[in-house]
Short mmCIF file of C-alpha atoms in Angstrom, two decimals:
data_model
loop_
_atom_site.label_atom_id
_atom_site.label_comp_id
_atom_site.label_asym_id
_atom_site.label_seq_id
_atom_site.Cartn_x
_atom_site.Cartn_y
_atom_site.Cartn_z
CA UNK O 620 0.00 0.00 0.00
CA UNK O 621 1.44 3.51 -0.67
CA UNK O 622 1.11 6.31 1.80
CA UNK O 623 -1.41 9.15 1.05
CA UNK O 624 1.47 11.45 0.64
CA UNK O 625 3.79 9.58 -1.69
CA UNK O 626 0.81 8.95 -4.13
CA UNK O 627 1.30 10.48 -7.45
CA UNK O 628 -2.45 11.18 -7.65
CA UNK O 629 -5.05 13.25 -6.16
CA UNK O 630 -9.44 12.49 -5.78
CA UNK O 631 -9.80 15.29 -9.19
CA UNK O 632 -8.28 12.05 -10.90
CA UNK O 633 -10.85 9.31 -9.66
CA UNK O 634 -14.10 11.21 -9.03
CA UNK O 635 -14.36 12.07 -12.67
CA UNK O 636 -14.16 9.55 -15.68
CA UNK O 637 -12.77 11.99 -17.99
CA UNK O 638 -9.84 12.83 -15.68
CA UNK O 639 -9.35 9.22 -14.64
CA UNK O 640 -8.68 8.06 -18.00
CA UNK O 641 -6.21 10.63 -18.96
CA UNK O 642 -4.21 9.58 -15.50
CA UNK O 643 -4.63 5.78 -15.25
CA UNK O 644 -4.51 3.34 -17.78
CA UNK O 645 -5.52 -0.61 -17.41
CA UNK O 646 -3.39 -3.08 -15.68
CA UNK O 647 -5.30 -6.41 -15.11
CA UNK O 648 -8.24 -7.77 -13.21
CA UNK O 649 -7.90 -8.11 -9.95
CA UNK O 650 -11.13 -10.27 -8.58
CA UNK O 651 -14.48 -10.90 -10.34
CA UNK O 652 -17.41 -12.40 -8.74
CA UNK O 653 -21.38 -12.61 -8.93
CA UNK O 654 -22.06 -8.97 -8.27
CA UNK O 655 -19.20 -7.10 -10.05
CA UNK O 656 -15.43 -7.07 -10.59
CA UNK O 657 -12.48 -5.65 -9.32
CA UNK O 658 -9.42 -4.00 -12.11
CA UNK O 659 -5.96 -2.46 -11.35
CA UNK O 660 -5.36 0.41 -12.93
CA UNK O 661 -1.77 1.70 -12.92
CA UNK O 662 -0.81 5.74 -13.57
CA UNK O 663 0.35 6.18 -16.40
CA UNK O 664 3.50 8.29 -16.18
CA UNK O 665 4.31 5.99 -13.08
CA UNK O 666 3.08 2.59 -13.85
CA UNK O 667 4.52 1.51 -10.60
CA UNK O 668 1.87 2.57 -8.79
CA UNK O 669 -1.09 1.12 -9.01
CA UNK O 670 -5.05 1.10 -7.81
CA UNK O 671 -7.82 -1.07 -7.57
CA UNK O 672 -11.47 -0.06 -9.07
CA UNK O 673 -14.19 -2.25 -8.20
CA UNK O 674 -17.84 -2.02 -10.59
CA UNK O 675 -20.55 -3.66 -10.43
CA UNK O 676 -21.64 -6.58 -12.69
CA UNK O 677 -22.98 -5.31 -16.21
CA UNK O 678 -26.77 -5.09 -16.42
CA UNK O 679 -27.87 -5.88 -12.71
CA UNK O 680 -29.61 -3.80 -11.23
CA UNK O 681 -29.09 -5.37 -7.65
CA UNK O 682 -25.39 -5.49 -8.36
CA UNK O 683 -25.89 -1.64 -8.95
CA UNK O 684 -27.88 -1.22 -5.97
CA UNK O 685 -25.53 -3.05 -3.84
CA UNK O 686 -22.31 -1.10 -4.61
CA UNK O 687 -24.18 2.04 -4.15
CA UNK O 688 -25.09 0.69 -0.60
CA UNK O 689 -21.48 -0.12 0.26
CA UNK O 690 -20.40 3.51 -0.45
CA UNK O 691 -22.66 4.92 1.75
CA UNK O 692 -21.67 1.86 4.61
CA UNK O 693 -18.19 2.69 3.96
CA UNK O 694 -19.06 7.05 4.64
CA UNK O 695 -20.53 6.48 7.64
CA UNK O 696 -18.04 3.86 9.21
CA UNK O 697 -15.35 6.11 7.85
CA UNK O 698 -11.29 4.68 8.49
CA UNK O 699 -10.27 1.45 10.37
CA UNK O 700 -6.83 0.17 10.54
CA UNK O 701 -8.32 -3.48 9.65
CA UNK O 702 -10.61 -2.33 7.27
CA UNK O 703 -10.24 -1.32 3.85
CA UNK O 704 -10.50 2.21 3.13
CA UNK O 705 -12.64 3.46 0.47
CA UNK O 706 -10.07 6.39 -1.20
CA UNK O 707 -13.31 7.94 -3.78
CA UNK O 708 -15.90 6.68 -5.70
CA UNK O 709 -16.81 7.59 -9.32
CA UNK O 710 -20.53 8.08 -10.43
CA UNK O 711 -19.74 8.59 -13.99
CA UNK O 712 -17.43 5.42 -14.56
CA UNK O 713 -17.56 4.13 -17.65
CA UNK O 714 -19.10 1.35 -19.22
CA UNK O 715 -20.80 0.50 -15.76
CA UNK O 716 -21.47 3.40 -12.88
CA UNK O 717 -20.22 4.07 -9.83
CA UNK O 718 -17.41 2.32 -9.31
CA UNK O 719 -15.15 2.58 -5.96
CA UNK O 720 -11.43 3.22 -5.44
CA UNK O 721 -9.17 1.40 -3.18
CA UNK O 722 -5.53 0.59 -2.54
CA UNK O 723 -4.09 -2.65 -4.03
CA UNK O 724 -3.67 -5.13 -1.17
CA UNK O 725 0.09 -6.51 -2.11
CA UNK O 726 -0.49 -10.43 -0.87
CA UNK O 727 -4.08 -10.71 -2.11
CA UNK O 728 -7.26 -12.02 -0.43
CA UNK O 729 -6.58 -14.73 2.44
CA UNK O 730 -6.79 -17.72 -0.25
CA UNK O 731 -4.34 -16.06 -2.81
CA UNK O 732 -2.08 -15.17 0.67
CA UNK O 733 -2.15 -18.83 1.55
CA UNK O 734 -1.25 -19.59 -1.99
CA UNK O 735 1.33 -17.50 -1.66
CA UNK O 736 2.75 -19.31 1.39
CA UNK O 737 2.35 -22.53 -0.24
CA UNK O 738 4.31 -21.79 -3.12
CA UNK O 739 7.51 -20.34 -1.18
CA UNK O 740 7.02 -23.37 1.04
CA UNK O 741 7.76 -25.68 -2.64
CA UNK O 742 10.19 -23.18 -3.30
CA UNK O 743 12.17 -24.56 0.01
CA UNK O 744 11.37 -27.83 -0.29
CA UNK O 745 9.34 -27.56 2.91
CA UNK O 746 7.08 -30.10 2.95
CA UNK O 747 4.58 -28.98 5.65
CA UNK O 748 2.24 -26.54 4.06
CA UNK O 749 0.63 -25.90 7.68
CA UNK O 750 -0.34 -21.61 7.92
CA UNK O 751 1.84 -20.76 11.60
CA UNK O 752 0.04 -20.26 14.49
CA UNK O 753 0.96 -16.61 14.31
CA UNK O 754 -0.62 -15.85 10.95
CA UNK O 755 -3.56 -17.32 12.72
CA UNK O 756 -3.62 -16.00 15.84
CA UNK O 757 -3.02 -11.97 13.59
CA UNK O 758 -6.06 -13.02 11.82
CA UNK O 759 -8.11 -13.34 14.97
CA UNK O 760 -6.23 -9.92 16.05
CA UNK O 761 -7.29 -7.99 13.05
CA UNK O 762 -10.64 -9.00 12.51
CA UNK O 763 -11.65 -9.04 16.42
CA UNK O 764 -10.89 -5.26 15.70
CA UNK O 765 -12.24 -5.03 12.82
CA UNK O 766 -15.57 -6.57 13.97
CA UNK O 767 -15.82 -4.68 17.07
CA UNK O 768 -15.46 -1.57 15.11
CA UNK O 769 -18.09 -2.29 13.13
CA UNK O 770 -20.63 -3.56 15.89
CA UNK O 771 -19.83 -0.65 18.76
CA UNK O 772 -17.99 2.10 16.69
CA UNK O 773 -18.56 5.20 14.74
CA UNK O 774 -21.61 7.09 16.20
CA UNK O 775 -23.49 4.32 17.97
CA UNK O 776 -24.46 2.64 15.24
CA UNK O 777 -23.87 -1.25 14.88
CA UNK O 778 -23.52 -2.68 11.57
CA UNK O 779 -23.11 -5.81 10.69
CA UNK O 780 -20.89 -7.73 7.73
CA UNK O 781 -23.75 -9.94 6.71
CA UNK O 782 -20.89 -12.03 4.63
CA UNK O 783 -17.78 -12.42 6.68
CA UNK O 784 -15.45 -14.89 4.06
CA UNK O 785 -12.15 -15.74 3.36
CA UNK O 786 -12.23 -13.85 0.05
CA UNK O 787 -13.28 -10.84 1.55
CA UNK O 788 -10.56 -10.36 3.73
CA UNK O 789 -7.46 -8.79 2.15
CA UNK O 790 -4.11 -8.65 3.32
CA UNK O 791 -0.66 -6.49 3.39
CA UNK O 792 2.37 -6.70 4.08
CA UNK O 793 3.40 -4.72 7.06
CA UNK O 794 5.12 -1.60 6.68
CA UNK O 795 8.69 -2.84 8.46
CA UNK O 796 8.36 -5.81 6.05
CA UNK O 797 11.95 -6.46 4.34
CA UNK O 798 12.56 -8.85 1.66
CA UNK O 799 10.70 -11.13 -0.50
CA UNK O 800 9.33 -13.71 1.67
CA UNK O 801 5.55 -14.07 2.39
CA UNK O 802 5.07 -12.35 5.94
CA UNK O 803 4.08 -14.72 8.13
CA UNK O 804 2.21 -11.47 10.49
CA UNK O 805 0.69 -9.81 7.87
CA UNK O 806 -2.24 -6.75 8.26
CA UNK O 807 -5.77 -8.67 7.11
CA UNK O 808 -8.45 -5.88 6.14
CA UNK O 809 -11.84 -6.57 6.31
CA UNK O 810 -13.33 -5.44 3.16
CA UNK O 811 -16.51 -6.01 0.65
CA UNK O 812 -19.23 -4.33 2.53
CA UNK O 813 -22.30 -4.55 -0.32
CA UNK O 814 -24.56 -6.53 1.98
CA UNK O 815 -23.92 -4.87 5.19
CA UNK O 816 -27.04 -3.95 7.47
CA UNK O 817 -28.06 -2.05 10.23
CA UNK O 818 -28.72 -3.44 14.00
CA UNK O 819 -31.46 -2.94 14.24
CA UNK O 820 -33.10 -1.49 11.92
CA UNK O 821 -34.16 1.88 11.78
CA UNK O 822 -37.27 3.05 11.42
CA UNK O 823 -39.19 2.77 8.30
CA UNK O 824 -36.26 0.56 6.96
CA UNK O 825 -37.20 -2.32 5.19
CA UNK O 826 -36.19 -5.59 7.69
CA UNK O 827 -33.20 -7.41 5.98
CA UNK O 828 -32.06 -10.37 5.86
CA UNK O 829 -28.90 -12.70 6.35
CA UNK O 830 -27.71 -12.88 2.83
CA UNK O 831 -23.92 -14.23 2.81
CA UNK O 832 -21.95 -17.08 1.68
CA UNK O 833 -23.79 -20.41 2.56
CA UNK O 834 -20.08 -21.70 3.23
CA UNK O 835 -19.63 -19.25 5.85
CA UNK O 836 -23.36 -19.16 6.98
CA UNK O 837 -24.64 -19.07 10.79
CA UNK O 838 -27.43 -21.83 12.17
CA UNK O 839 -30.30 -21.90 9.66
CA UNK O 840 -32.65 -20.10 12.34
CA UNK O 841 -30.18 -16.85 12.98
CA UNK O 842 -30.46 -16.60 9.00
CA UNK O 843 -34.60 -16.34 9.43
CA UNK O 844 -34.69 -13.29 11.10
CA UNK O 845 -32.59 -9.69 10.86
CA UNK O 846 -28.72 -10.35 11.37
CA UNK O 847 -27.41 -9.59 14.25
CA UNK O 848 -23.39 -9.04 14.99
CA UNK O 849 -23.37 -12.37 16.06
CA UNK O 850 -23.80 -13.78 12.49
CA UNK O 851 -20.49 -12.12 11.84
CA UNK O 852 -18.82 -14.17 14.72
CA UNK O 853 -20.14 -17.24 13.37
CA UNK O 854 -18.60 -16.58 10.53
CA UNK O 855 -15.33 -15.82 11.56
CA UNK O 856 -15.03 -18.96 13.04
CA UNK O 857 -16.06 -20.14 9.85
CA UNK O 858 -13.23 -18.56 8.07
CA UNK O 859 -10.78 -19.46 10.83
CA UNK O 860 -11.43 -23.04 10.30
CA UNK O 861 -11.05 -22.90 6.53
CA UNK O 862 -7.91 -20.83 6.78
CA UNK O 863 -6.00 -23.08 9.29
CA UNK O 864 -7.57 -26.30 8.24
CA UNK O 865 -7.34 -25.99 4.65
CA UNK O 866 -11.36 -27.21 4.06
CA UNK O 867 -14.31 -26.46 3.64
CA UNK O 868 -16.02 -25.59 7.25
CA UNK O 869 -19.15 -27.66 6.28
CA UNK O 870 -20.34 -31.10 6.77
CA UNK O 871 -18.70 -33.44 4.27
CA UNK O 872 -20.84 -34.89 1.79
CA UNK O 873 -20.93 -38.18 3.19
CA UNK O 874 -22.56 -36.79 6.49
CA UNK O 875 -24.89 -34.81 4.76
CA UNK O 876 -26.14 -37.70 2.65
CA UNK O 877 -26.08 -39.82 5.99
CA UNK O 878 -28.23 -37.49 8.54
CA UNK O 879 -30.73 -37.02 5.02
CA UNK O 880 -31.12 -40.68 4.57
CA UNK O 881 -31.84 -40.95 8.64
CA UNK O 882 -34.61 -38.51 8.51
CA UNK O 883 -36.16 -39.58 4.86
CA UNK O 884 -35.31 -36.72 3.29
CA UNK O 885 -33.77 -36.39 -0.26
CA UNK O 886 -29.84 -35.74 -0.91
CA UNK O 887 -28.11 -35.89 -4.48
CA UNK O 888 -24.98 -37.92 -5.73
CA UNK O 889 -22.00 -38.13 -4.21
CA UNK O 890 -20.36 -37.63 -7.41
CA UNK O 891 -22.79 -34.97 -8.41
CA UNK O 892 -20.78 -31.90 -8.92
CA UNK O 893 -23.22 -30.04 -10.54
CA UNK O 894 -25.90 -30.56 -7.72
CA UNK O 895 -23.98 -30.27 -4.96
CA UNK O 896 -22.79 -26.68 -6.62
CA UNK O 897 -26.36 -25.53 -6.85
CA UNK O 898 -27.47 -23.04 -4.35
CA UNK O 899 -30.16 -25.32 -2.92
CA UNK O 900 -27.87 -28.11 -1.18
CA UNK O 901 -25.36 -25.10 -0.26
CA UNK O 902 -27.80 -23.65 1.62
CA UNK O 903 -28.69 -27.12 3.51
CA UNK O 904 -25.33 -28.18 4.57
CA UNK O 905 -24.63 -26.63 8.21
CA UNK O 906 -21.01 -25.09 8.74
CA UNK O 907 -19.68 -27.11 11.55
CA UNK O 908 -17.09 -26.59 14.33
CA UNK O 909 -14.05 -28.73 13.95
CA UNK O 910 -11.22 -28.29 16.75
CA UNK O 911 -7.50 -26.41 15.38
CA UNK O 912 -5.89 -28.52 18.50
CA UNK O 913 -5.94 -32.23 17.42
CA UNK O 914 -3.98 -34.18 15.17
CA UNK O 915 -4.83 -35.27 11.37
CA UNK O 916 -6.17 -38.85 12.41
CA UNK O 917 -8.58 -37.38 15.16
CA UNK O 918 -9.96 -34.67 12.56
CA UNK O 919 -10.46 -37.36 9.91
CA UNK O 920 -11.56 -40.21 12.19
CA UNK O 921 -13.95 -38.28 15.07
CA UNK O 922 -14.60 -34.55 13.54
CA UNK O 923 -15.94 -35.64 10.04
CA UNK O 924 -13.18 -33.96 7.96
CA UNK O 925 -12.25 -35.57 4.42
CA UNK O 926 -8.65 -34.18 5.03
CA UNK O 927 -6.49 -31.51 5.26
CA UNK O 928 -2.64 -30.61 5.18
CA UNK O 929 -0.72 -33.80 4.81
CA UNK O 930 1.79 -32.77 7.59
CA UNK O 931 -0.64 -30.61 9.91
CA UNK O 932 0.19 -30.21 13.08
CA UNK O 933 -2.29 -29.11 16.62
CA UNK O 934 -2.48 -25.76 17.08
CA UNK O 935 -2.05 -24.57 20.87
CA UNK O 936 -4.88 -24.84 22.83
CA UNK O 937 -5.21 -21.33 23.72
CA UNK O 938 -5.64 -20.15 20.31
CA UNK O 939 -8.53 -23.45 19.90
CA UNK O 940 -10.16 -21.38 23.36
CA UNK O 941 -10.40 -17.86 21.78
CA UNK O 942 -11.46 -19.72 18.24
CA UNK O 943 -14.07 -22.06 20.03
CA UNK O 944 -16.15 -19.37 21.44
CA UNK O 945 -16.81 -18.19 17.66
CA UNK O 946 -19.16 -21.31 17.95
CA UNK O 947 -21.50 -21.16 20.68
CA UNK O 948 -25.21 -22.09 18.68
CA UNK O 949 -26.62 -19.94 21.36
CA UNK O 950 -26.53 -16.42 19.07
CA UNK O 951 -26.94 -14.81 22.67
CA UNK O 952 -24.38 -16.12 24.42
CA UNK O 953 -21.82 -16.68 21.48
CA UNK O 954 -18.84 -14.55 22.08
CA UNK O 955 -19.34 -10.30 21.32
CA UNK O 956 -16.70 -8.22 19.31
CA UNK O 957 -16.09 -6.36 22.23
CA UNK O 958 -15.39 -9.21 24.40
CA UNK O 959 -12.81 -10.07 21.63
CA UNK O 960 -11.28 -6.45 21.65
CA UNK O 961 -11.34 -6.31 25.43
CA UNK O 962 -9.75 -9.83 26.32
CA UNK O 963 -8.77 -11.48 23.41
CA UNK O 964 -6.87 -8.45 21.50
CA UNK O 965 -4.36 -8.34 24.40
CA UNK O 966 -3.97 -12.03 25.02
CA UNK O 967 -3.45 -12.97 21.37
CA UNK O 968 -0.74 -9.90 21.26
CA UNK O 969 0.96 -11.41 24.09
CA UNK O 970 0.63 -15.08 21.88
CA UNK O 971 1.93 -14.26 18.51
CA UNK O 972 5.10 -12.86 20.63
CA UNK O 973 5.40 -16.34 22.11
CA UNK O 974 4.48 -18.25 18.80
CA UNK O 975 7.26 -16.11 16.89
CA UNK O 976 10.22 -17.52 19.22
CA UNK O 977 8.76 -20.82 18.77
CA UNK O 978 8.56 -20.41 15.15
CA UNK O 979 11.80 -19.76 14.98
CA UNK O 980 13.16 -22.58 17.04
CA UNK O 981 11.18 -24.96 14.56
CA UNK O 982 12.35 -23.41 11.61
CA UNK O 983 15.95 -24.36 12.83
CA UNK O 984 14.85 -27.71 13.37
CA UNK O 985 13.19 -28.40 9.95
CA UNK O 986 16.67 -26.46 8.47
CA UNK O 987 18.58 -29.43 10.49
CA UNK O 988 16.16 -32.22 9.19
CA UNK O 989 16.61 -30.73 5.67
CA UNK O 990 20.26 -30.90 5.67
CA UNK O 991 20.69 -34.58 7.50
CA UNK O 992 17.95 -35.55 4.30
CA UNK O 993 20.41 -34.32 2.04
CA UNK O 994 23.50 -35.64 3.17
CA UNK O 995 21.93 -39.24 3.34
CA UNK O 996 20.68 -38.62 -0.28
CA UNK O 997 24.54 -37.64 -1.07
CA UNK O 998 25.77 -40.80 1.05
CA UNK O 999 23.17 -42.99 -1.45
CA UNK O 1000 24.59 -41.78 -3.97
CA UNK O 1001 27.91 -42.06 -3.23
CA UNK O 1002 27.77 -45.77 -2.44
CA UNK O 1003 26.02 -46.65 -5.51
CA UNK O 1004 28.53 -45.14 -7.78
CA UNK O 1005 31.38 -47.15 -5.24
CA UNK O 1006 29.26 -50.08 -6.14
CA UNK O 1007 29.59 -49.24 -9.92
CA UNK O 1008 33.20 -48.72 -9.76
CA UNK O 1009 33.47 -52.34 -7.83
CA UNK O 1010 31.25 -54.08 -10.54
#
């Protein structure tokens, strides 16, 4: 991200189309998804820097309607440190109107980040793909602010996500970030606020609805009514669970199709792609809690998980405390924001510091194993080309 006063452009350039053009020119797309799309733009006498524009989708109406309602969320909640700032918006963008302007997040959304990781992990021949408890425990950090922000902050007004996902958390490298490695502390931004809501809601507002990710989705009766914060919780747990775990955070197919058949209800193919993709059985299969702080074999054997990272390894059991109250089915008593920001912002500072000397303990152990690896591959070797020289 570049700092407001080292960029080389000012809001004349991105609240009209005609200026914007003459200033920017295209780069690539960034995102696209059901509602719109997301392009970098870079400026065109420095084509260094560079800025995101998200539109909404071509001929919908609701996409239209949506983006406009996430630049007004985005006014009123105004600047968070783990939220994505809105720089402008553009109600004259061509083809499609308004579009918004944002920095470029430098390590993606949280699944290209954890591609990221992966790859440099190949890259050393590492082969434990496992995110470090650190990156999750700064996760938690950041969007326990970020969600308590939202819920008690600007004004007295609580708003709520309504669609709390993976994708729609971006991240950054921090600012004393050197080198080219993936930052294993990064800054995660909550952003993609199109279907936030009121709590409650005002007067003479239409009632909403709960209308996220089914993925990501809390208990089919909180989705009945008007969201409340805690939908948000439940679906940071959600994306906690994804994020370390590598999965899904739904019941596998096989358990769906098993507590269907026990009730007499229908259920489609196991090897139906195209069914199970439909938004019908997307809707019907319940996110579930699995724990971060037990092996492989007791995820796959008692917590219904298919699988997950080859070599993954527990998680503390603090950091499976903090992430466990994201799941209480009681909406009432599940965990608040503020709870988060007043106990578990602190605690999990004072755990990444101890999770960063362990990390680097284990990194000199999996160095050690590394090297011992390859000098048995050289001794191998060696004796087989003595044996050659024998024969």
């Amino acid at each position: 991200m570049v700092s407001s006063r080292d960029r080389p452009w000012s809001l004349k350039h991105l609240i009209d189309y005609t200026n914007f053009t003459k200033y920017f020119g295209y780069e690539r797309q960034l995102g696209k998804g059901g509602d719109g799309t997301v392009t970098a733009y870079h400026v065109r006498s420095r084509p260094e820097n560079v800025i995101a524009v998200k539109v909404p989708r071509e001929g919908s109406h609701r996409a239209k309607m949506s983006l406009i309602q996430e630049i007004r969320c985005l006014q009123q909640i105004g600047e968070h440190d783990s939220i994505a700032e809105m720089l402008a918006y553009c109600d004259n963008f061509q083809p499609v109107s308004p579009a918004i302007f944002f920095d470029v997040c430098d390590l993606g959304d949280m699944h290209v980040y954890k591609m990221k990781w992966c790859d440099q992990q190949r890259q050393k021949k590492s082969k434990s793909f496992r995110l470090p408890e650190v990156t999750i425990l700064k996760f938690l950090h950041d969007m326990s602010l970020a969600l308590n922000y939202l819920h008690n902050g600007k004004g007295g007004i609580c708003y709520v996500h309504n669609d709390l996902k993976p994708e729609n958390v971006l991240v950054v490298s921090p600012p004393d970030h050197k080198g080219k490695g993936v930052p294993t502390e990064p800054i995660f931004k909550l952003t993609d606020f199109s279907r936030s809501t009121v709590y409650p809601t005002p007067v003479n507002d239409k009632p909403s609805h709960w209308s996220g990710t089914p993925e990501y989705a809390p208990l089919p009766e909180e989705r009945k009514g008007v969201p409340m914060p805690s939908v948000d919780i439940w679906s940071l747990g959600a994306s906690i669970q994804s994020f370390a775990l590598n999965t899904q955070p739904v019941q596998s197919r096989e358990e769906f199709v098993r507590c269907r058949k026990a009730i007499g209800f229908s259920y489609p193919m196991l090897n139906d792609e195209h069914a199970w993709g439909s938004d019908m059985w997307r809707d019907l299969r319940l996110v579930v809690y699995r724990p971060l702080d037990v092996t492989r074999e007791v995820l796959k054997a008692d917590w219904d998980l298919a699988d997950c990272w080859s070599h993954h390894r527990p998680y503390t059991i603090a950091l499976n405390n903090w992430y466990a109250m994201l799941f209480d089915d009681n909406p009432v008593a599940r965990v608040t924001s503020a709870h988060l920001k007043k106990y578990a912002v602190p605690a999990l500072g004072k755990q990444i510091l101890i999770a960063k000397k362990i990390a680097v303990v284990e990194s000199g152990f999996e160095r050690a194993k590394l090297i011992r690896e390859q000098v048995e591959v050289q001794k191998v070797s060696e004796r087989a080309l003595r044996m050659q020289d024998v024969d």
